[in-house]
Coordinates of C-alpha atoms in Angstrom, one line a residue:
Chain J
M94 CA 120.9 87.8 92.8
S95 CA 117.6 86.3 92.9
S96 CA 114.2 87.4 94.0
E97 CA 113.9 85.3 97.0
I98 CA 117.0 87.1 98.6
F99 CA 115.4 90.5 97.7
L100 CA 112.2 89.4 99.3
K101 CA 113.8 88.2 102.5
A102 CA 115.6 91.6 102.8
I103 CA 112.5 93.6 102.0
D104 CA 110.5 91.4 104.8
Q105 CA 113.2 91.9 107.3
E106 CA 113.4 95.5 106.9
I107 CA 109.6 95.8 107.2
V108 CA 109.7 94.2 110.3
R109 CA 112.3 96.6 111.7
T110 CA 110.6 99.7 110.4
Q111 CA 109.5 102.1 113.2
Y112 CA 106.5 104.3 112.2
G113 CA 106.0 105.9 115.6
D114 CA 104.6 105.3 119.2
N115 CA 102.2 107.8 120.3
P116 CA 99.3 107.8 120.2
V117 CA 98.9 104.0 119.6
E118 CA 95.4 104.7 117.4
L119 CA 97.8 106.4 115.0
Y120 CA 100.7 103.8 114.6
E121 CA 99.2 100.6 115.4
P122 CA 97.0 100.4 112.4
I123 CA 100.0 101.0 110.2
E124 CA 101.9 98.1 111.7
Y125 CA 98.9 96.0 111.4
L126 CA 98.2 96.7 107.8
M127 CA 101.9 96.2 106.9
S128 CA 102.0 93.0 108.8
L129 CA 99.1 91.4 106.6
G130 CA 101.6 90.6 103.9
G131 CA 100.9 90.7 100.3
K132 CA 103.0 90.0 97.3
R133 CA 105.5 92.7 98.2
M134 CA 105.7 93.3 94.4
R135 CA 106.3 97.0 94.4
P136 CA 109.4 97.0 96.7
L137 CA 110.7 94.0 94.9
L138 CA 110.5 95.8 91.5
T139 CA 112.6 98.7 93.1
V140 CA 115.1 96.2 94.3
I141 CA 115.3 94.3 91.1
A142 CA 115.5 97.6 89.0
T143 CA 118.4 98.7 91.2
N144 CA 120.1 95.4 90.9
I145 CA 120.1 95.5 87.2
F146 CA 122.4 98.4 87.1
S147 CA 124.5 98.3 90.6
D148 CA 125.6 95.7 92.9
D149 CA 124.5 97.8 95.8
W150 CA 120.8 96.8 95.8
E151 CA 120.6 97.0 99.6
H152 CA 120.8 100.6 99.1
A153 CA 117.3 100.5 97.7
I154 CA 115.6 98.7 100.3
K155 CA 114.4 101.8 102.6
P156 CA 113.0 103.7 99.6
A157 CA 111.5 100.5 98.2
I158 CA 109.7 99.9 101.5
G159 CA 108.4 103.8 101.0
V160 CA 106.7 102.5 97.9
E161 CA 105.1 99.6 99.6
V162 CA 104.0 101.9 102.6
F163 CA 102.4 104.2 99.9
H164 CA 100.6 101.5 98.4
N165 CA 99.2 100.3 101.7
F166 CA 98.2 103.9 102.6
T167 CA 96.0 103.9 99.4
L168 CA 94.4 100.5 100.5
M169 CA 93.7 101.9 104.0
H170 CA 91.8 105.0 102.3
D171 CA 90.3 103.0 99.6
D172 CA 88.9 100.5 101.8
I173 CA 87.1 103.4 103.9
M174 CA 85.7 104.7 100.4
D175 CA 84.7 101.3 99.0
A176 CA 83.2 100.3 102.5
A177 CA 85.3 97.1 102.4
P178 CA 84.9 94.8 105.3
L179 CA 88.1 92.8 104.7
R180 CA 91.8 93.2 103.2
R181 CA 93.7 90.1 102.6
G182 CA 91.0 88.1 104.5
K183 CA 91.4 90.3 107.8
P184 CA 89.1 93.2 109.0
T185 CA 90.1 96.5 107.3
V186 CA 91.2 99.4 109.4
H187 CA 88.0 101.2 109.6
E188 CA 86.2 98.1 110.7
K189 CA 88.9 97.0 113.3
W190 CA 89.1 100.6 114.6
D191 CA 87.1 103.2 113.2
K192 CA 86.8 105.5 110.1
N193 CA 88.5 108.5 111.9
V194 CA 91.2 106.2 112.8
A195 CA 91.6 105.0 109.2
I196 CA 91.7 108.4 107.8
L197 CA 94.1 109.9 110.3
S198 CA 96.4 106.9 110.2
G199 CA 96.4 106.8 106.5
D200 CA 97.5 110.4 106.5
V201 CA 100.5 109.7 108.8
M202 CA 101.3 106.7 106.5
L203 CA 101.8 108.8 103.6
V204 CA 104.1 111.0 105.6
C205 CA 105.9 108.0 106.5
A206 CA 106.4 107.0 102.9
Y207 CA 107.9 110.3 102.2
E208 CA 110.2 110.0 105.1
L209 CA 111.4 106.3 104.1
M210 CA 112.3 108.3 100.5
T211 CA 114.7 110.5 102.3
A212 CA 116.9 107.3 102.4
V213 CA 118.1 108.0 98.6
E214 CA 121.2 110.0 97.9
D215 CA 121.0 113.8 98.2
G216 CA 121.8 114.2 94.5
I217 CA 118.7 112.4 93.3
F218 CA 116.3 113.2 96.2
K219 CA 114.5 116.1 94.5
Q220 CA 113.9 114.2 91.2
V221 CA 112.7 111.1 93.3
I222 CA 110.3 113.4 95.2
R223 CA 108.9 115.1 92.1
R224 CA 108.4 111.8 90.5
F225 CA 106.8 110.3 93.7
N226 CA 104.6 113.4 94.0
R227 CA 103.2 113.0 90.4
T228 CA 102.7 109.2 90.9
A229 CA 100.8 109.6 94.1
A230 CA 98.4 112.4 92.5
E231 CA 97.8 110.0 89.7
V232 CA 97.1 107.0 92.0
C233 CA 94.5 109.5 93.5
E234 CA 93.0 110.5 90.3
G235 CA 92.6 106.8 89.3
Q236 CA 90.7 106.0 92.4
Q237 CA 88.5 108.9 91.8
L238 CA 87.8 107.9 88.3
D239 CA 87.2 104.3 89.4
M240 CA 84.5 105.6 91.8
N241 CA 82.9 107.7 89.1
F242 CA 82.7 104.8 86.6
A243 CA 80.6 103.0 89.1
S244 CA 77.6 105.1 88.4
R245 CA 78.1 105.4 84.7
N246 CA 77.3 102.7 81.8
D247 CA 78.9 104.4 79.0
V248 CA 82.7 103.9 80.1
T249 CA 84.8 103.4 77.0
E250 CA 87.7 100.8 76.7
E251 CA 90.1 103.8 76.3
E252 CA 88.8 105.5 79.5
Y253 CA 88.9 102.1 81.5
I254 CA 92.6 101.4 80.4
D255 CA 93.4 105.2 81.4
M256 CA 91.8 104.7 84.8
I257 CA 93.9 101.4 85.6
R258 CA 96.8 103.1 84.4
L259 CA 96.4 105.9 86.9
K260 CA 95.0 103.8 89.8
T261 CA 97.3 100.7 89.6
S262 CA 100.1 101.0 87.0
V263 CA 101.8 104.1 87.3
L264 CA 103.1 103.1 90.8
L265 CA 104.7 99.7 89.2
G266 CA 106.3 102.2 86.6
F267 CA 107.5 104.4 89.6
A268 CA 108.7 101.4 91.7
L269 CA 110.9 100.4 88.8
E270 CA 112.0 103.9 87.9
L271 CA 113.0 104.4 91.4
G272 CA 115.1 101.5 91.5
G273 CA 116.8 103.1 88.3
M274 CA 117.3 106.4 89.8
I275 CA 118.9 104.8 92.9
A276 CA 121.3 102.9 90.7
N277 CA 122.0 106.0 88.6
A278 CA 121.0 104.0 85.3
G279 CA 120.9 107.1 83.3
E280 CA 117.9 109.0 81.7
T281 CA 117.1 106.5 78.8
N282 CA 117.0 103.3 81.0
I283 CA 115.0 105.2 83.9
K284 CA 112.5 106.2 81.4
L285 CA 112.4 102.6 79.9
L286 CA 112.1 101.1 83.4
Y287 CA 109.0 103.4 83.9
E288 CA 107.3 102.2 80.6
I289 CA 108.0 98.5 81.5
G290 CA 106.4 99.0 84.8
T291 CA 103.2 100.9 83.6
N292 CA 102.7 98.5 80.7
V293 CA 103.2 95.4 82.7
G294 CA 100.9 97.2 85.3
I295 CA 98.0 97.5 82.9
G296 CA 98.5 93.8 81.8
F297 CA 98.5 92.8 85.5
Q298 CA 95.3 94.5 86.2
L299 CA 93.7 93.0 83.1
K300 CA 94.8 89.7 84.1
D301 CA 93.2 90.4 87.4
D302 CA 89.8 91.2 85.6
I303 CA 90.1 87.9 83.5
L304 CA 90.9 85.5 86.7
D305 CA 88.0 87.1 88.5
V306 CA 85.7 85.5 85.9
Y307 CA 87.9 82.6 84.4
G308 CA 90.1 81.8 87.4
D309 CA 90.3 78.2 88.7
P310 CA 88.4 78.3 92.0
E311 CA 90.8 76.0 93.6
K312 CA 93.8 78.2 92.7
F313 CA 92.2 81.7 92.6
G314 CA 91.7 82.5 96.4
K315 CA 88.9 84.6 96.0
Q316 CA 85.2 83.9 95.0
V317 CA 85.4 83.4 91.3
G318 CA 82.6 86.0 89.9
G319 CA 83.0 88.6 92.7
D320 CA 83.0 91.3 89.9
I321 CA 80.1 90.1 88.1
I322 CA 78.1 89.9 91.6
E323 CA 79.0 93.6 92.3
N324 CA 78.5 94.8 88.7
K325 CA 82.1 96.0 88.8
K326 CA 83.1 98.0 85.7
T327 CA 86.0 95.7 84.7
F328 CA 87.4 95.5 81.0
L329 CA 85.4 92.5 80.6
L330 CA 82.0 94.1 81.5
I331 CA 83.0 97.4 79.4
E332 CA 83.9 95.3 76.4
A333 CA 80.7 93.1 76.8
L334 CA 78.5 96.3 76.8
A335 CA 80.0 97.5 73.7
Q336 CA 80.0 94.2 72.0
A337 CA 76.4 93.2 72.8
K338 CA 75.0 96.6 71.3
G339 CA 72.2 95.6 68.8
K340 CA 72.5 91.8 69.8
P341 CA 70.2 89.6 72.0
E342 CA 72.9 89.7 74.8
E343 CA 72.3 93.4 75.1
K344 CA 69.0 93.1 76.9
E345 CA 70.1 89.9 78.7
L346 CA 73.1 91.9 80.0
A347 CA 71.1 95.0 81.0
H348 CA 68.8 92.7 82.9
W349 CA 71.5 91.2 85.1
L350 CA 73.2 94.6 85.7
S351 CA 69.8 96.1 86.9
V352 CA 68.1 92.9 88.9
Q353 CA 68.3 93.6 92.8
E354 CA 67.6 90.3 93.9
F355 CA 69.3 87.3 92.5
D356 CA 70.9 83.9 93.3
K357 CA 74.7 84.6 93.1
N358 CA 75.7 81.5 91.3
E359 CA 73.1 82.0 88.8
K360 CA 74.1 85.5 87.8
V361 CA 77.8 84.6 87.6
K362 CA 76.9 81.7 85.3
A363 CA 74.4 83.7 83.1
V364 CA 77.0 86.7 82.9
T365 CA 79.8 84.3 82.0
A366 CA 77.9 82.8 79.4
I367 CA 77.2 86.3 77.8
Y368 CA 80.9 86.9 77.9
D369 CA 81.4 83.4 76.3
S370 CA 78.9 84.2 73.4
L371 CA 80.4 87.4 72.8
G372 CA 84.2 86.2 72.9
I373 CA 85.2 88.5 75.6
K374 CA 87.8 86.4 77.2
Q375 CA 89.8 86.5 74.1
L376 CA 89.4 90.2 73.5
A377 CA 90.6 90.9 77.1
E378 CA 93.6 88.5 76.7
N379 CA 94.4 90.0 73.3
K380 CA 94.7 93.5 75.2
M381 CA 96.3 92.1 78.0
N382 CA 99.1 90.4 75.9
E383 CA 99.5 93.8 74.1
F384 CA 100.6 95.4 77.3
F385 CA 102.7 92.7 78.5
S386 CA 104.4 92.6 75.0
K387 CA 105.1 96.0 75.2
G388 CA 106.6 95.8 78.6
L389 CA 108.8 92.9 77.5
S390 CA 110.0 94.6 74.3
D391 CA 111.1 97.7 76.4
L392 CA 112.8 95.2 78.8
E393 CA 114.9 94.0 75.7
K394 CA 115.8 97.7 75.2
L395 CA 117.3 98.1 78.7
A396 CA 121.2 98.7 78.4
A397 CA 122.1 95.7 80.6
T398 CA 123.1 92.1 80.2
A399 CA 120.4 89.4 79.9
E400 CA 121.7 87.8 83.2
R401 CA 121.2 91.2 84.7
K402 CA 117.7 91.6 83.4
K403 CA 116.7 88.0 84.4
P404 CA 115.1 88.5 87.7
L405 CA 112.8 91.3 86.1
L406 CA 112.0 89.1 83.1
D407 CA 111.3 86.1 85.6
L408 CA 109.1 88.4 87.6
I409 CA 107.1 89.5 84.5
E410 CA 106.7 86.0 83.3
M411 CA 105.3 85.0 86.6
L412 CA 102.8 87.8 86.4
I413 CA 101.9 86.7 82.9
E414 CA 101.4 83.0 84.0
R415 CA 100.0 83.6 87.6
E416 CA 96.7 81.9 88.5
N417 CA 95.9 83.9 91.6
Chain Q
M13 CA 109.3 145.4 103.7
S14 CA 106.0 145.1 105.3
S15 CA 103.6 142.3 105.9
E16 CA 100.9 143.8 103.7
I17 CA 103.3 143.5 100.7
F18 CA 104.0 139.9 101.7
L19 CA 100.5 139.0 101.9
K20 CA 99.4 140.5 98.7
A21 CA 102.2 138.3 97.1
I22 CA 101.0 135.2 99.1
D23 CA 97.4 135.8 97.9
Q24 CA 98.3 136.7 94.3
E25 CA 100.5 133.3 94.3
I26 CA 97.6 131.3 95.8
V27 CA 95.3 132.4 93.0
R28 CA 98.0 131.4 90.4
T29 CA 98.7 128.0 92.0
Q30 CA 97.4 125.0 89.8
Y31 CA 96.6 121.9 91.7
G32 CA 95.3 119.8 88.9
D33 CA 92.3 119.4 86.5
N34 CA 91.0 116.0 86.2
P35 CA 88.9 114.5 87.7
V36 CA 87.2 117.7 88.8
E37 CA 85.8 115.9 92.2
L38 CA 89.6 115.8 93.2
Y39 CA 90.8 119.4 92.4
E40 CA 87.6 121.6 92.8
P41 CA 87.6 121.1 96.7
I42 CA 91.2 122.1 97.0
E43 CA 90.5 125.4 95.1
Y44 CA 87.3 125.8 97.0
L45 CA 88.9 125.5 100.4
M46 CA 91.9 127.4 99.5
S47 CA 89.8 130.4 98.3
L48 CA 87.8 130.6 101.5
G49 CA 90.7 132.7 103.0
G50 CA 91.9 132.8 106.4
K51 CA 94.5 134.8 107.9
R52 CA 97.4 133.1 105.9
M53 CA 99.5 133.3 109.1
R54 CA 101.5 130.4 108.2
P55 CA 102.7 131.5 104.7
L56 CA 103.2 135.1 106.2
L57 CA 105.5 133.6 109.0
T58 CA 107.7 131.7 106.4
V59 CA 108.1 135.0 104.3
I60 CA 108.5 137.1 107.2
A61 CA 111.3 134.7 108.5
T62 CA 113.1 134.6 105.2
N63 CA 113.0 138.4 105.0
I64 CA 114.7 138.7 108.5
F65 CA 118.0 137.2 106.9
S66 CA 117.6 137.7 103.3
D67 CA 116.2 140.4 100.8
D68 CA 115.0 137.7 98.4
W69 CA 111.8 137.0 100.2
E70 CA 110.0 136.2 97.0
H71 CA 112.0 133.1 96.9
A72 CA 110.0 131.8 99.9
I73 CA 106.5 132.4 98.5
K74 CA 106.0 128.8 96.9
P75 CA 107.1 126.7 99.9
A76 CA 105.2 129.1 102.0
I77 CA 102.0 128.3 100.2
G78 CA 103.0 124.8 100.6
V79 CA 102.6 125.3 104.4
E80 CA 99.3 126.7 103.7
V81 CA 98.2 124.0 101.6
F82 CA 99.2 121.5 104.3
H83 CA 97.2 123.3 107.0
N84 CA 94.2 123.4 104.8
F85 CA 94.6 119.6 104.1
T86 CA 94.4 119.1 107.8
L87 CA 91.3 121.2 107.9
M88 CA 89.6 119.1 105.3
H89 CA 90.3 115.8 107.0
D90 CA 89.7 117.2 110.5
D91 CA 86.4 118.5 109.5
I92 CA 85.3 115.1 108.3
M93 CA 86.5 113.6 111.6
D94 CA 84.8 116.3 113.5
A95 CA 81.5 116.3 111.5
A96 CA 81.8 119.9 111.2
P97 CA 79.1 121.4 109.0
L98 CA 81.0 124.7 108.4
R99 CA 84.4 126.0 107.8
R100 CA 85.0 130.0 107.6
G101 CA 81.3 130.3 107.4
K102 CA 80.9 128.2 104.2
P103 CA 79.8 124.4 104.0
T104 CA 82.8 122.0 104.7
V105 CA 84.0 119.9 101.8
H106 CA 82.5 116.6 103.0
E107 CA 79.2 118.5 103.3
K108 CA 79.3 120.3 99.8
W109 CA 80.6 117.1 98.0
D110 CA 80.8 114.0 100.3
K111 CA 83.1 112.2 102.7
N112 CA 84.9 110.1 100.0
V113 CA 85.7 113.2 98.0
A114 CA 87.0 115.0 101.1
I115 CA 89.3 112.0 102.0
L116 CA 90.8 111.7 98.6
S117 CA 90.9 115.4 97.8
G118 CA 92.7 115.9 101.1
D119 CA 95.1 113.1 100.1
V120 CA 95.9 114.9 96.8
M121 CA 96.1 118.1 98.7
L122 CA 98.9 116.7 101.1
V123 CA 100.8 115.6 97.9
C124 CA 100.4 119.2 96.6
A125 CA 102.0 120.5 99.6
Y126 CA 105.1 118.3 99.0
E127 CA 105.2 119.3 95.5
L128 CA 105.2 123.0 96.5
M129 CA 108.1 122.4 98.9
T130 CA 110.2 121.5 95.8
A131 CA 110.4 125.2 95.1
V132 CA 113.3 125.3 97.6
E133 CA 117.1 125.2 96.6
D134 CA 118.4 121.6 96.1
G135 CA 121.0 122.1 98.9
I136 CA 118.4 122.4 101.5
F137 CA 115.4 120.4 100.1
K138 CA 116.1 117.1 102.2
Q139 CA 116.6 119.0 105.5
V140 CA 113.1 120.8 104.6
I141 CA 111.3 117.6 103.7
R142 CA 112.6 115.8 106.9
R143 CA 111.6 118.6 109.1
F144 CA 108.1 118.8 107.3
N145 CA 107.7 114.9 107.6
R146 CA 108.2 115.3 111.3
T147 CA 105.9 118.3 111.6
A148 CA 103.1 116.5 109.6
A149 CA 103.1 113.6 111.6
E150 CA 103.1 115.4 114.9
V151 CA 100.0 117.6 113.6
C152 CA 98.2 114.2 113.1
E153 CA 99.3 113.1 116.6
G154 CA 97.9 116.2 117.9
Q155 CA 94.7 115.6 116.0
Q156 CA 94.4 112.1 117.4
L157 CA 95.3 113.2 120.9
D158 CA 92.4 115.8 120.8
M159 CA 90.0 113.2 119.8
N160 CA 91.0 111.1 122.6
F161 CA 90.6 113.7 125.1
A162 CA 86.9 114.2 124.3
S163 CA 86.2 110.9 126.1
R164 CA 88.3 111.7 129.0
N165 CA 87.7 113.8 132.3
D166 CA 91.3 113.4 133.6
V167 CA 93.4 115.3 131.0
T168 CA 96.1 117.1 132.7
E169 CA 97.2 120.7 132.0
E170 CA 100.5 119.2 130.8
E171 CA 98.9 116.7 128.5
Y172 CA 96.6 119.6 127.0
I173 CA 99.8 121.8 126.3
D174 CA 101.6 118.8 124.7
M175 CA 98.4 118.2 122.6
I176 CA 98.0 122.0 121.3
R177 CA 101.9 122.1 120.8
L178 CA 101.5 119.1 118.3
K179 CA 98.1 120.0 116.6
T180 CA 98.6 123.7 116.3
S181 CA 102.0 125.2 117.1
V182 CA 104.6 122.8 115.6
L183 CA 103.3 123.9 112.2
L184 CA 103.8 127.7 113.0
G185 CA 107.3 126.6 114.2
F186 CA 107.9 124.8 111.0
A187 CA 106.5 127.8 109.0
L188 CA 109.2 130.2 110.6
E189 CA 111.9 127.5 110.6
L190 CA 111.3 126.9 106.8
G191 CA 111.7 130.6 106.3
G192 CA 115.1 130.6 108.1
M193 CA 116.2 127.5 106.1
I194 CA 115.4 129.2 102.9
A195 CA 117.4 132.3 103.8
N196 CA 120.3 130.3 105.1
A197 CA 119.8 131.7 108.4
G198 CA 122.4 129.4 110.1
E199 CA 121.4 126.5 112.6
T200 CA 121.3 128.6 115.6
N201 CA 118.9 131.2 114.3
I202 CA 116.9 128.4 112.4
K203 CA 116.4 126.6 115.7
L204 CA 115.4 129.9 117.6
L205 CA 112.6 130.4 114.6
Y206 CA 111.2 127.1 115.5
E207 CA 111.2 127.7 119.1
I208 CA 109.6 131.0 118.6
G209 CA 106.9 129.6 116.3
T210 CA 106.0 126.7 118.5
N211 CA 105.8 128.9 121.8
V212 CA 103.9 131.7 120.3
G213 CA 101.7 128.9 118.6
I214 CA 100.8 127.7 122.0
G215 CA 100.1 131.2 123.4
F216 CA 97.9 131.7 120.2
Q217 CA 95.9 128.5 121.0
L218 CA 95.4 129.5 124.6
K219 CA 94.2 132.9 123.5
D220 CA 91.8 131.0 121.4
D221 CA 90.4 129.2 124.3
I222 CA 90.1 132.4 126.3
L223 CA 88.4 134.3 123.7
D224 CA 85.9 131.4 122.9
V225 CA 84.6 132.4 126.6
Y226 CA 85.6 136.1 127.2
G227 CA 85.7 137.4 123.7
D228 CA 83.6 140.4 122.8
P229 CA 80.6 139.0 121.2
E230 CA 80.5 142.1 118.6
K231 CA 84.3 141.4 117.7
F232 CA 84.7 137.6 118.0
G233 CA 83.1 136.7 114.9
K234 CA 82.0 133.2 116.2
Q235 CA 79.3 132.5 118.9
V236 CA 81.0 133.3 122.5
G237 CA 80.7 130.1 124.5
G238 CA 80.8 127.6 121.7
D239 CA 83.4 125.4 123.5
I240 CA 81.3 125.5 126.5
I241 CA 78.1 124.3 124.8
E242 CA 80.1 121.5 123.4
N243 CA 82.0 120.5 126.5
K244 CA 85.2 121.0 124.4
K245 CA 88.4 120.1 126.5
T246 CA 90.0 123.5 126.5
F247 CA 92.7 124.8 128.9
L248 CA 89.9 126.6 130.8
L249 CA 87.8 123.5 131.4
I250 CA 90.7 121.3 132.1
E251 CA 92.1 124.1 134.8
A252 CA 88.4 124.3 136.2
L253 CA 88.2 120.6 136.7
A254 CA 91.4 120.5 138.5
Q255 CA 90.7 123.6 140.7
A256 CA 87.3 122.8 141.4
K257 CA 88.3 119.5 143.4
G258 CA 86.8 119.4 146.6
K259 CA 84.8 122.8 146.1
P260 CA 81.1 123.3 145.7
E261 CA 82.0 124.1 142.0
E262 CA 82.9 120.5 141.3
K263 CA 79.5 119.2 141.5
E264 CA 78.1 122.2 139.6
L265 CA 80.5 121.8 136.8
A266 CA 79.9 118.0 136.6
H267 CA 76.2 118.7 136.3
W268 CA 76.8 121.0 133.3
L269 CA 79.1 118.4 131.6
S270 CA 76.6 115.7 131.9
V271 CA 73.2 117.4 131.3
Q272 CA 71.9 116.5 127.9
E273 CA 69.2 119.1 127.4
F274 CA 69.9 122.6 128.3
D275 CA 69.3 126.1 127.3
K276 CA 72.7 127.1 125.6
N277 CA 72.7 130.8 127.0
E278 CA 72.2 129.5 130.6
K279 CA 74.9 126.8 130.1
V280 CA 77.5 129.4 129.0
K281 CA 76.5 131.7 131.7
A282 CA 76.5 129.1 134.5
V283 CA 79.9 127.6 133.3
T284 CA 81.5 131.1 132.8
A285 CA 80.4 131.9 136.5
I286 CA 82.1 128.8 137.6
Y287 CA 85.3 129.8 135.8
D288 CA 85.1 133.3 137.2
S289 CA 84.7 132.0 140.9
L290 CA 87.8 129.7 140.3
G291 CA 89.8 132.4 138.7
I292 CA 90.4 130.6 135.5
K293 CA 90.7 133.4 133.3
Q294 CA 93.6 134.7 135.2
L295 CA 95.3 131.4 135.2
A296 CA 94.8 130.9 131.4
E297 CA 96.1 134.5 130.8
N298 CA 99.2 133.8 133.1
K299 CA 99.9 130.4 131.0
M300 CA 99.3 132.3 127.8
N301 CA 101.7 135.3 128.6
E302 CA 104.4 132.7 129.7
F303 CA 104.5 131.2 126.2
F304 CA 104.2 134.5 124.3
S305 CA 107.2 135.8 126.7
K306 CA 109.3 132.9 125.8
G307 CA 108.5 133.5 122.2
L308 CA 109.6 137.2 122.6
S309 CA 112.6 136.5 124.3
D310 CA 113.8 134.2 121.7
L311 CA 113.1 136.8 119.2
E312 CA 115.4 139.0 120.9
K313 CA 118.1 136.3 120.6
L314 CA 117.8 136.2 116.8
A315 CA 120.9 137.6 115.2
A316 CA 119.5 140.4 113.1
T317 CA 118.7 144.0 113.5
A318 CA 115.7 145.3 115.5
E319 CA 114.5 146.8 111.9
R320 CA 114.7 143.4 110.3
K321 CA 112.9 141.7 113.1
K322 CA 110.1 144.4 113.3
P323 CA 107.4 142.5 111.0
L324 CA 107.7 139.4 113.1
L325 CA 107.5 141.4 116.4
D326 CA 104.4 143.3 115.0
L327 CA 102.9 140.0 114.1
I328 CA 103.3 138.5 117.4
E329 CA 102.1 141.5 119.2
M330 CA 99.0 141.4 116.9
L331 CA 98.4 137.7 117.9
I332 CA 98.7 138.8 121.5
E333 CA 96.4 141.8 121.3
R334 CA 93.8 140.1 118.9
E335 CA 90.2 140.1 119.8
N336 CA 88.8 137.5 117.1

């Protein structure tokens, strides 16, 4: 089976999924956000993981969509907290409707995610919900840490990696783990799947940080340098702050972080030049490769044939190579 | 067993419950809100229901607290949406911290409620989660309808009863139903317990509406007339708008609903006088008694001894008689 077939089945089921009708303010935003698309990477991971150990991958579709609904719930609420005007190029729910609608519709969306999880067999249901609960709490912890970091200038590399592990990568870990549980892949493989997902997830986020500065403007899709303009605490900025200590770049970086009025292009160019002179890109790529490598090495340990594992290998390689 | 013993066990377990540690912005608000007290009516209903059919009521304590945590989650988010400064006489979470903390901490609280539900036996777990999902979605639907009603002047009695059924009473129904599921009380009894909870819950909310206007200021605890001051669409106001049609009270009521600057006491006195001349109190009491009676009649049908059912009967009678 190939990822295209899985993705088609996922998209068809998303269109079929009924969240509720009345009142419309509660359910329209869910349909809206789910219809904006995205890579559907999380449900794809679930279905791919099931298919490694079982032919009955269709069994995994509904709970896989539960993971995607959960992910979109976090986007709906994060966008309120971050006061984001756009999501996937369209108005965010709190902009299109209002904040109260985005709060309450998000709450229902989280409940819908739990309801989609009920599609798994009774025998694994409690284990699935326990792992889902742990993951969901961790994703919220990651979001809170990310918000806390915005007002700090002493975030360490270790703290940053832990934050993205919670905010982004444990859900990729859970997506794969869920697929393993559905396929009854056994404890060792299920644990490996989780590790693969979290490590690849950290690599994925580090790639995001790198692309935001060093992406090809024609392929990236977003404005290159967006994180620099906003002083976003990415791996690159944290590493630059650490590496610049006692060097001329320290003062220069402090200037660009504190200046209130600036030309956007000039700031992006200047901060990128600081990153370049400190060798930040290489440091970030080394760290990223470290996590992708851990993921790939755990993938080898999974007790299945190379053929069975190929869709997951392909997906990870695609994430390593991606340019947007 | 008596309700005092159940309540003591519930309070002890609430103190013992660990929601999480880090980051503190996420978990302190949960501890804070849970420590503000309240009647603990929902967990008490669960434990009382279990005890009707089983001696092992202690088994019901953790999931019962899950219902209380869910209820407090709805309060945390509703207070943001209603811009409420106080809850149980203390600053609301979004006032004491900020809105983002209240959104995210509330999200984790909902996850904690699901985690507490995992304390039920594997055999009933999926049924419990399905019913909990349905209830949780309905409570959100009720809150959205309540917000929608604020800008409407044509809400019917039927729409209002349906809104309070969703916003308030289905959770009381679920609390009792959950206790029945934990005790393996059988489908008929579980269904009856749900019906008792929802009907008593509607009676409970109607009592709230009546007390807000006709409560004894020395016993009520809140400002009598608070709903009138805020033009809150209660059963009394909706009924008064309907009954006043074509009578002199119609214009008078419209005046008090539209006037921007007013003396609070004068408005409360004037609107109460309109209610009095239209016989609204009696109409509301009749409706309230109708729902309490349904609840009491279903309680009789429950397949258990009068002795076993006494704590639930006592609790319902307490809710009927309460003055605050």
